[in-house]
Short mmCIF file of C-alpha atoms in Angstrom, two decimals:
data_model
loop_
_atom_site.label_atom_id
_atom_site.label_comp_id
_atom_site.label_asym_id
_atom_site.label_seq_id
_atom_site.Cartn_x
_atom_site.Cartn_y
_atom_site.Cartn_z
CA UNK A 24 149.93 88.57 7.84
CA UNK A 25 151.33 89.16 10.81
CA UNK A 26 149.50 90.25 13.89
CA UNK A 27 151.55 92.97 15.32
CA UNK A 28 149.21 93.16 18.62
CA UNK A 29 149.07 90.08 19.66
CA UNK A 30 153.22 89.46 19.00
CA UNK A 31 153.82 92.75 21.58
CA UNK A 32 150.70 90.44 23.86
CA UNK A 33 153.25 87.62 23.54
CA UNK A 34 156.40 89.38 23.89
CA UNK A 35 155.32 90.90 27.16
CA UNK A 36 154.59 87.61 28.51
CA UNK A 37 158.07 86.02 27.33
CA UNK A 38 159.32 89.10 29.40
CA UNK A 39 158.12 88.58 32.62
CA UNK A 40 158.70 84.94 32.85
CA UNK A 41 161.42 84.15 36.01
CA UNK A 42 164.25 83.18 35.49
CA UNK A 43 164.71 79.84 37.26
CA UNK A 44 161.81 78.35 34.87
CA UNK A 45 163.37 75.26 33.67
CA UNK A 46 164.64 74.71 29.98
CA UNK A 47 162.08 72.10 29.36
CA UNK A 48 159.12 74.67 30.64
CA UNK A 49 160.29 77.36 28.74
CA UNK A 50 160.61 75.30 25.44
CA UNK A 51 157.01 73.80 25.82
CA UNK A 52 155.77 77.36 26.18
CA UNK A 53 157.74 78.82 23.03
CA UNK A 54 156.13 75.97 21.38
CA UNK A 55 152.69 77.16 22.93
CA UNK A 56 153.48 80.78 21.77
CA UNK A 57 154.05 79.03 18.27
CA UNK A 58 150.58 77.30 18.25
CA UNK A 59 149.14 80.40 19.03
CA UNK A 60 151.04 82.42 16.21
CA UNK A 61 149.44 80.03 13.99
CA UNK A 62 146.15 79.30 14.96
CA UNK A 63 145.81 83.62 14.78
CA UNK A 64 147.88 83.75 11.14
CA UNK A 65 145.61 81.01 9.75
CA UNK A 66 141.70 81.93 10.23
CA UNK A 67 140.49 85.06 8.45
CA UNK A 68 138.22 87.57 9.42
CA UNK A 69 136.22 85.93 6.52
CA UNK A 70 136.53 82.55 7.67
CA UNK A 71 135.82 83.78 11.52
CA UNK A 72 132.73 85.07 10.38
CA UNK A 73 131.05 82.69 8.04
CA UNK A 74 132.25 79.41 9.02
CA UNK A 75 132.52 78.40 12.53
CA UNK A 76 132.53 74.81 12.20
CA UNK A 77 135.44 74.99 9.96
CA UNK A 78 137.74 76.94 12.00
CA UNK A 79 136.79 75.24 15.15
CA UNK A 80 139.04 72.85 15.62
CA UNK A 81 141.57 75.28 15.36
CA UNK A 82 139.98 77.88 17.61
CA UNK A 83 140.14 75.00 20.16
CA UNK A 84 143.79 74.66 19.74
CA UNK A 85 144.57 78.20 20.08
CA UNK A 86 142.43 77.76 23.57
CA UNK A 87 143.92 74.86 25.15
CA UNK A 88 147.42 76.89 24.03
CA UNK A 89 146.52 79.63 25.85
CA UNK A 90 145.38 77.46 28.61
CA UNK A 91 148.56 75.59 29.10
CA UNK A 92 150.29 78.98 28.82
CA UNK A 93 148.35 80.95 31.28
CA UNK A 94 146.49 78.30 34.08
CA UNK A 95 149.31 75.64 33.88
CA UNK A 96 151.73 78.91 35.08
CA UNK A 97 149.34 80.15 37.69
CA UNK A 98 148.64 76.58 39.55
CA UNK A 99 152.21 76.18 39.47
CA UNK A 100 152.77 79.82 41.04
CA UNK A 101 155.20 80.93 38.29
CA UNK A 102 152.77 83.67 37.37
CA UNK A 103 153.45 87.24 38.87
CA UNK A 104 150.66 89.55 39.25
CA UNK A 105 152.16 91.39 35.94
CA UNK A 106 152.33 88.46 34.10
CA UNK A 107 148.72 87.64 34.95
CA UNK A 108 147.78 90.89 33.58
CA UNK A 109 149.39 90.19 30.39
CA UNK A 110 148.21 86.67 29.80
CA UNK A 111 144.23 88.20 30.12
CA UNK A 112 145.18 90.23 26.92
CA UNK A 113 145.88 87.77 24.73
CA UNK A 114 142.51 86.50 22.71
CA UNK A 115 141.06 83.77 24.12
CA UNK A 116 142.96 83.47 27.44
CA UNK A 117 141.27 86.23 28.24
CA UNK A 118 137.80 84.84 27.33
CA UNK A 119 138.48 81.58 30.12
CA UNK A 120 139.79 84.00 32.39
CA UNK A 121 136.34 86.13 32.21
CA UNK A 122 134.69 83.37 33.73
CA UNK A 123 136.41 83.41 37.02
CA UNK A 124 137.38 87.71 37.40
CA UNK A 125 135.34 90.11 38.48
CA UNK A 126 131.90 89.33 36.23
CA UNK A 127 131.04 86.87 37.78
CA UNK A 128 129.30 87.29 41.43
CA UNK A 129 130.78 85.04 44.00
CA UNK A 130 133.56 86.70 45.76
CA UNK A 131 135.92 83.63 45.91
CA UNK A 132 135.23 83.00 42.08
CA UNK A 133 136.73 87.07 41.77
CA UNK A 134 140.01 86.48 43.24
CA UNK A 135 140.72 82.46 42.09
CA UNK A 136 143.06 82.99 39.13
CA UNK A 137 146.25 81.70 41.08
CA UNK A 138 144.43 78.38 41.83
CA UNK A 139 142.82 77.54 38.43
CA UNK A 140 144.36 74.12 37.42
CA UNK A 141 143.64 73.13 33.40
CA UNK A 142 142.16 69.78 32.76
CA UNK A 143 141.29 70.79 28.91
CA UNK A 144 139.09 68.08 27.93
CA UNK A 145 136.39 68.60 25.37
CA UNK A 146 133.86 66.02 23.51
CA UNK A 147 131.69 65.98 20.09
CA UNK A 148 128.30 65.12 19.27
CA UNK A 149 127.00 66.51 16.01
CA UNK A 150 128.17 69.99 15.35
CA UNK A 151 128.21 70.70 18.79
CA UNK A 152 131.69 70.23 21.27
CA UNK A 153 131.44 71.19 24.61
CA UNK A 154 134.76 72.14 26.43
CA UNK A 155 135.43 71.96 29.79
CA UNK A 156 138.76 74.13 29.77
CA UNK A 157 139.90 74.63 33.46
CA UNK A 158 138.57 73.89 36.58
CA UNK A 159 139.19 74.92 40.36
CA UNK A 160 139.01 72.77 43.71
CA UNK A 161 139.69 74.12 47.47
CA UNK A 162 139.06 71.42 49.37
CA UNK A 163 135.26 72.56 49.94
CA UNK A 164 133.63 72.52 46.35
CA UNK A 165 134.69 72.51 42.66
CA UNK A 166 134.06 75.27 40.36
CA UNK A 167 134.73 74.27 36.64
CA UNK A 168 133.58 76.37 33.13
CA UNK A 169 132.07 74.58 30.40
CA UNK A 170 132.02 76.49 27.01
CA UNK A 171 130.10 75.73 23.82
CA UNK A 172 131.16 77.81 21.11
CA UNK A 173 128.54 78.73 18.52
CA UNK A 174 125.98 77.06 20.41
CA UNK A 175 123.29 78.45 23.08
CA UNK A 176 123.19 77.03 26.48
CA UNK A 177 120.36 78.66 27.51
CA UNK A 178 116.43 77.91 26.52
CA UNK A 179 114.82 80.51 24.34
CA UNK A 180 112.68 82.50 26.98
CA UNK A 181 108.72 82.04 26.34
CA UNK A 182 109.74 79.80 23.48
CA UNK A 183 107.71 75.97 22.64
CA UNK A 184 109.89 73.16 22.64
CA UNK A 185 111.66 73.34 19.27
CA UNK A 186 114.79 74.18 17.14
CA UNK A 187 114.94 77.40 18.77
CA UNK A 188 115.97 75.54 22.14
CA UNK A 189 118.11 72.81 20.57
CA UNK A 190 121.46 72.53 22.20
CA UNK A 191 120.01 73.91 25.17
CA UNK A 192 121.22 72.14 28.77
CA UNK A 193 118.98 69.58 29.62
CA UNK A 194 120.23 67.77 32.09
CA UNK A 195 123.14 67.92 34.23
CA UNK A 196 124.90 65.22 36.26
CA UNK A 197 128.18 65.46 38.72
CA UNK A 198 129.15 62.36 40.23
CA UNK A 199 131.44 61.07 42.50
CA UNK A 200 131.89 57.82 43.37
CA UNK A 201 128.66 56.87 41.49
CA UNK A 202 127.16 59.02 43.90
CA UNK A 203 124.61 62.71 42.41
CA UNK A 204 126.64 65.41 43.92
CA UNK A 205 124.51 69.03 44.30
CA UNK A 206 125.50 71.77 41.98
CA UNK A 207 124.15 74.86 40.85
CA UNK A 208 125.64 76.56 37.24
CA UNK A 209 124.81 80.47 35.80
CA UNK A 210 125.53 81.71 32.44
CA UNK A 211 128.59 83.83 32.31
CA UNK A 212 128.46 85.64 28.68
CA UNK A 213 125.26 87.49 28.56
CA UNK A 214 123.06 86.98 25.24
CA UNK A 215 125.32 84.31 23.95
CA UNK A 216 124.93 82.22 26.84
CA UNK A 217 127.31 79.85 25.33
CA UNK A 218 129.68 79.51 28.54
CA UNK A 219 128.57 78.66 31.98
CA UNK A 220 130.40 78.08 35.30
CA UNK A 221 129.22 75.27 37.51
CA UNK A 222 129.61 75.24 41.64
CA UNK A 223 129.78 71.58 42.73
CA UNK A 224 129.46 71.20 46.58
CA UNK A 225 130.55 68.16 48.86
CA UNK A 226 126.69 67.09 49.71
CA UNK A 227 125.05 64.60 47.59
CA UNK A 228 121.62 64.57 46.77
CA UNK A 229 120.29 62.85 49.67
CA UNK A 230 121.93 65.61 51.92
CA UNK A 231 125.08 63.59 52.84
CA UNK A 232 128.48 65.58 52.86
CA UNK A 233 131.36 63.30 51.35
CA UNK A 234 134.63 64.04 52.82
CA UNK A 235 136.64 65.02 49.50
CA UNK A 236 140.18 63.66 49.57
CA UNK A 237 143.51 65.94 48.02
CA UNK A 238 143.03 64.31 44.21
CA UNK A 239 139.84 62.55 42.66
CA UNK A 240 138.19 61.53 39.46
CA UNK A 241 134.97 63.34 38.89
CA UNK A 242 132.23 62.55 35.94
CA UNK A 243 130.54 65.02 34.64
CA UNK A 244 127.42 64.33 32.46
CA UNK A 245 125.88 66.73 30.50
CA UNK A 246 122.46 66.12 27.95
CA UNK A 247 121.67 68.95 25.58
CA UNK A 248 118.23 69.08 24.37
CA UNK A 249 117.84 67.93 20.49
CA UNK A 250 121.01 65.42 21.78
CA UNK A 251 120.16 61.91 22.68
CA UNK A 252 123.84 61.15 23.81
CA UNK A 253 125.39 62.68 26.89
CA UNK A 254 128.71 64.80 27.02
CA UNK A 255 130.55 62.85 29.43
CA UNK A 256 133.58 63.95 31.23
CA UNK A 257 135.60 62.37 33.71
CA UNK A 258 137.51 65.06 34.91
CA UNK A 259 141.14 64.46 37.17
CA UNK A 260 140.61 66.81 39.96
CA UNK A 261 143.21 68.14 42.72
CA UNK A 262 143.20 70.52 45.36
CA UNK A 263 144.95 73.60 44.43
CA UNK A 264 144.54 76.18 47.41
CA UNK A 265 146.14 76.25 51.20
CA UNK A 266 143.23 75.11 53.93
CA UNK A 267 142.56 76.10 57.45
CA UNK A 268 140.78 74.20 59.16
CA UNK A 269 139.41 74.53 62.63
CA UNK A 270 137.47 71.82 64.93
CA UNK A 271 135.03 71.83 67.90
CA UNK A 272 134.14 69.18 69.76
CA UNK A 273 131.75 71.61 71.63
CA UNK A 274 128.19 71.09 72.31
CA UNK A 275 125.91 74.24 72.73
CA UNK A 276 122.28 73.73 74.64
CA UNK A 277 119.08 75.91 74.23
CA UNK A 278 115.82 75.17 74.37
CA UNK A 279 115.70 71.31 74.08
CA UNK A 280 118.59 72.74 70.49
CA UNK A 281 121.96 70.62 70.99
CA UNK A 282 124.22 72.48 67.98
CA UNK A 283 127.77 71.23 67.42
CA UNK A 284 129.79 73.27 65.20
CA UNK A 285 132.24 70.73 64.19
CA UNK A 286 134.34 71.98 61.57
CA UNK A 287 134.90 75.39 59.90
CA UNK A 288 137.48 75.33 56.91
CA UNK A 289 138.84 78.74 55.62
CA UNK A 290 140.49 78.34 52.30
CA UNK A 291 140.91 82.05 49.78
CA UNK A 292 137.73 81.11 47.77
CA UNK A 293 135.52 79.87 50.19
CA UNK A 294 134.64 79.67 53.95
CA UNK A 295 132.12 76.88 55.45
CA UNK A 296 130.62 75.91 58.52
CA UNK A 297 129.90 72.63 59.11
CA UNK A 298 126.71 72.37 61.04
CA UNK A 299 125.52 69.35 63.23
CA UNK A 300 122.32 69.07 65.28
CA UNK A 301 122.96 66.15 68.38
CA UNK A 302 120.33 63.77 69.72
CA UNK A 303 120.40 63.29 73.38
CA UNK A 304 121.42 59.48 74.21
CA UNK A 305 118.49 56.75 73.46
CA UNK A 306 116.84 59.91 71.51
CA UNK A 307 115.27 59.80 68.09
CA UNK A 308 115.46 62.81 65.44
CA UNK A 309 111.76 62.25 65.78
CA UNK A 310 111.66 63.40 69.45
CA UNK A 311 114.55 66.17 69.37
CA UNK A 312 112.40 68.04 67.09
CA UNK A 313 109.15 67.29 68.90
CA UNK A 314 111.12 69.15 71.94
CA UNK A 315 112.06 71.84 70.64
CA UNK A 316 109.72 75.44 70.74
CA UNK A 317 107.98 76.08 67.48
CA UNK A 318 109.31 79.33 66.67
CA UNK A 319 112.78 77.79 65.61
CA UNK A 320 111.47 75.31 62.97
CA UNK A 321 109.91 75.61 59.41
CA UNK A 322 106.48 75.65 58.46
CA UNK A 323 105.97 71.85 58.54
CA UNK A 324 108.06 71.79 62.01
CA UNK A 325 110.27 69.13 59.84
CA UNK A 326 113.43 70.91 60.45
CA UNK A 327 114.90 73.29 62.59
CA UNK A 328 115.17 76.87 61.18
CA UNK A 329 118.22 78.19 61.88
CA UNK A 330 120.62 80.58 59.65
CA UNK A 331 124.06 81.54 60.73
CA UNK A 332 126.26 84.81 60.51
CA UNK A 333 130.25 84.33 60.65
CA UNK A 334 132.32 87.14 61.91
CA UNK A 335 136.16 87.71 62.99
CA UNK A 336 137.57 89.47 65.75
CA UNK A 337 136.82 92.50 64.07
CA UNK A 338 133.33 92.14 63.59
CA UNK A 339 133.68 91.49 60.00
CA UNK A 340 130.80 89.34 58.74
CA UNK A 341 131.06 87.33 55.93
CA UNK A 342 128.08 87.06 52.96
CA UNK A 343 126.97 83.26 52.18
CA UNK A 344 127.11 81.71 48.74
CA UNK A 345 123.73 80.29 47.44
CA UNK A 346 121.89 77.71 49.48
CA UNK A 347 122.52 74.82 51.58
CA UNK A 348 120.05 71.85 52.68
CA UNK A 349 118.53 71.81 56.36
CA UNK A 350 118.82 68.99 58.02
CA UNK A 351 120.22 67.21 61.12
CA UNK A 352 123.74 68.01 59.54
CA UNK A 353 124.89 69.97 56.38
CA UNK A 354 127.60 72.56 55.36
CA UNK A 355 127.02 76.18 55.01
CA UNK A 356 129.06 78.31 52.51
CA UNK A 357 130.23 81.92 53.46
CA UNK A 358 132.54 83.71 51.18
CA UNK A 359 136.63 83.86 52.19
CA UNK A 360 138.25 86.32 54.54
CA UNK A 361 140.55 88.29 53.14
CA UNK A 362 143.18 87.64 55.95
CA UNK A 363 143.08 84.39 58.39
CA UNK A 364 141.45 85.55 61.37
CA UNK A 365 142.46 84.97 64.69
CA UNK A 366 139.23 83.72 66.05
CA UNK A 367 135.70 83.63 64.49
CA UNK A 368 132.41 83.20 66.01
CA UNK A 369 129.86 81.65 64.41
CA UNK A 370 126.27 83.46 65.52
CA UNK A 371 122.78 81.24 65.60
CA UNK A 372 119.54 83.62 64.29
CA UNK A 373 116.48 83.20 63.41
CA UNK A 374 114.84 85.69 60.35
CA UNK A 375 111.98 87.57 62.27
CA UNK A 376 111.25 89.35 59.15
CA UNK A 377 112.84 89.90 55.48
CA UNK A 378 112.92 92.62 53.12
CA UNK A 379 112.09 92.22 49.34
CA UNK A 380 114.32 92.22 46.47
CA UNK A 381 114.40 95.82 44.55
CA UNK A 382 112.20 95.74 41.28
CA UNK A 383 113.69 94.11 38.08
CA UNK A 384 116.44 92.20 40.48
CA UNK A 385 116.89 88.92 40.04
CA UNK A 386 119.25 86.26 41.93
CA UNK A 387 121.78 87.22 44.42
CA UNK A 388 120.92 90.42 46.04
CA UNK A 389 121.91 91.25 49.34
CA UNK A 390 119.29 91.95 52.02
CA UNK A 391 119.32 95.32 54.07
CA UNK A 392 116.43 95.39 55.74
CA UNK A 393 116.44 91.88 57.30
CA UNK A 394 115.63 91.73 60.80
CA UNK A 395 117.17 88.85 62.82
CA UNK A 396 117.42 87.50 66.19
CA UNK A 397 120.39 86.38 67.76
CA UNK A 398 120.18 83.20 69.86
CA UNK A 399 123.76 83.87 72.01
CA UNK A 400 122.90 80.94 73.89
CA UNK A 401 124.04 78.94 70.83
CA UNK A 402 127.34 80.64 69.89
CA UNK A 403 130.73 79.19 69.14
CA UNK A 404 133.90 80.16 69.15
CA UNK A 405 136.84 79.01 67.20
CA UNK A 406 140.66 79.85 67.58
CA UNK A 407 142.81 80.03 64.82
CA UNK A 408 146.54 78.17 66.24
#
């Protein structure tokens, strides 16, 4: 039977495809609109609704169709903004493409459609397969989704260790090099919680930042509970967005506090800081922070205290994304301007007092009723050329 919606889905796609796509593009995506014709023709409602094991293997070809229809266009910047509109109608596509749009709450993640690239890789153990259908890298950190149809993610809540958690992450493991990156994932489809979409940073485990290069291999390890083997990935990753990056050779003094502000790289998904802390010459890390005044280190006077605002020209301040080590150097993550600015300053506080979450709230929240002070003293700078 013939599925009348999804050929107009297809159609309208077909329609809005340029013109100087090449003949060997444009037959490998009549062959994708094929796959997809009969992937949808062959599963019944029936079948869809009693059997998922069955019809998986062909629910995961009608995915990586869609996938090498949709992303492959978009990273290769053959997509207008109507044909991206189009391609999130079509079942499926628009399932990977809910992952990165507007539910989910980093701002970069909301606008990163034209940069997804597709790696489509997916491995079996059991009854479970865990996909890993697209991924995105700006230079900065690597965002990937990692779906598991039919199976739950997420741990019962308030449940013993049992059936009721099996398939359940774990562990998790990025690596690089051999070396633990730091990553942070969140469940992206509600009660299922069988999708989730990972944010792997440049700063390995012992707080070093590795200097990503253009294209890498990354391995990604994942142990489900009930699952003795790991899903193991090694994933081919490449930058896909434009980067600006600015550098400061600047030192700025205050209070015994040398801060360097080496590096600030503005891509459209993300914006960070790099962040240095300089020993005076013949001076330990020991005796910098022995130096410096109490009120601008933590609790166990271990590390200095510092958080950091961004703003452009026009006094628009950007909102960081999730956490960063402290240390004598790390990388802070801000989300992107929507236009390169022409000069942004990068502004030293301390928290003199913080306001609480609003009941029921959980996660990100943004707080009003901070109260900070400014350290100008420790300001810098930066020109866009």
């Amino acid at each position: 039977m013939v599925n009348t919606k999804l050929e107009e889905q297809l159609k309208s796609c077909q329609s809005l495809l340029p013109d100087q796509l090449s003949d060997i593009a444009r037959s490998k995506l009549n062959e994708t609109y094929q796959i997809i014709r009969e992937t949808d023709n062959s599963i019944s409602p029936i079948q869809k609704k009693k059997n998922v094991s069955r019809t998986f293997n062909k629910w995961w070809a009608s995915t990586a169709a869609a996938a090498i229809l949709g992303v492959t266009l978009i990273a290769s910047g053959f997509v207008s903004p109507a044909m991206a509109d189009a391609l999130k109608q079509i079942p499926l596509l628009g399932q990977i493409y809910s992952l990165w749009g507007e539910n989910n709450g980093d701002p970069g993640v909301q606008q990163a459609d034209d940069f997804i690239t597709n790696v489509n890789q997916s491995v079996t153990h059991g009854e479970v397969t865990m996909n890993i259908p697209t991924l995105l890298f700006d230079g900065t950190r690597i965002l990937m989704n990692i779906t598991t149809p039919g199976n739950r993610l997420a741990s019962e809540p308030n449940s013993p260790p049992s059936d009721a958690n099996k398939g359940a992450v774990d562990k998790f493991e990025v690596l690089y090099k051999g070396q633990p990156l730091l990553w942070s994932y969140e469940h992206m489809d509600g009660e299922t919680a069988s999708s989730i979409i990972v944010d792997v940073t440049n700063t390995t485990s012992i707080n070093q930042t590795v200097q990503f290069p253009d294209q890498f291999d990354l391995t990604v390890n994942v142990t489900l509970k009930g699952y003795d083997v790991p899903f193991q990935f090694v994933l081919p990753v490449t930058k896909s967005t434009p980067v600006t990056v600015l550098t400061s050779e600047e030192t700025k003094h205050h209070d015994n506090i040398n801060l360097q502000i080496g590096k600030v790289e503005i891509t459209p998904i993300t914006t960070q800081v790099s962040v240095e802390y300089k020993t005076k010459p013949g001076q330990s890390v020991e005796e910098m922070l022995a130096s410096i005044p109490s009120k601008y280190k933590g609790a166990n006077g271990g590390i200095i205290a510092l958080n950091f605002d961004i703003v452009d020209e026009n006094g628009v301040q950007l909102k960081p994304i999730g956490a960063h080590p402290i240390s004598e150097s790390y990388n802070i993550r801000f989300e992107p301007f929507k236009t390169i600015p022409s000069t942004v300053t990068i502004k030293p506080y301390l928290v003199v007092s913080e306001g609480q979450a609003p009941a029921g709230v959980k996660g990100r929240w943004e707080d009003n009723n901070m109260v900070k002070e400014y350290i100008p003293e420790l300001e810098t700078v930066l020109s866009v050329q």
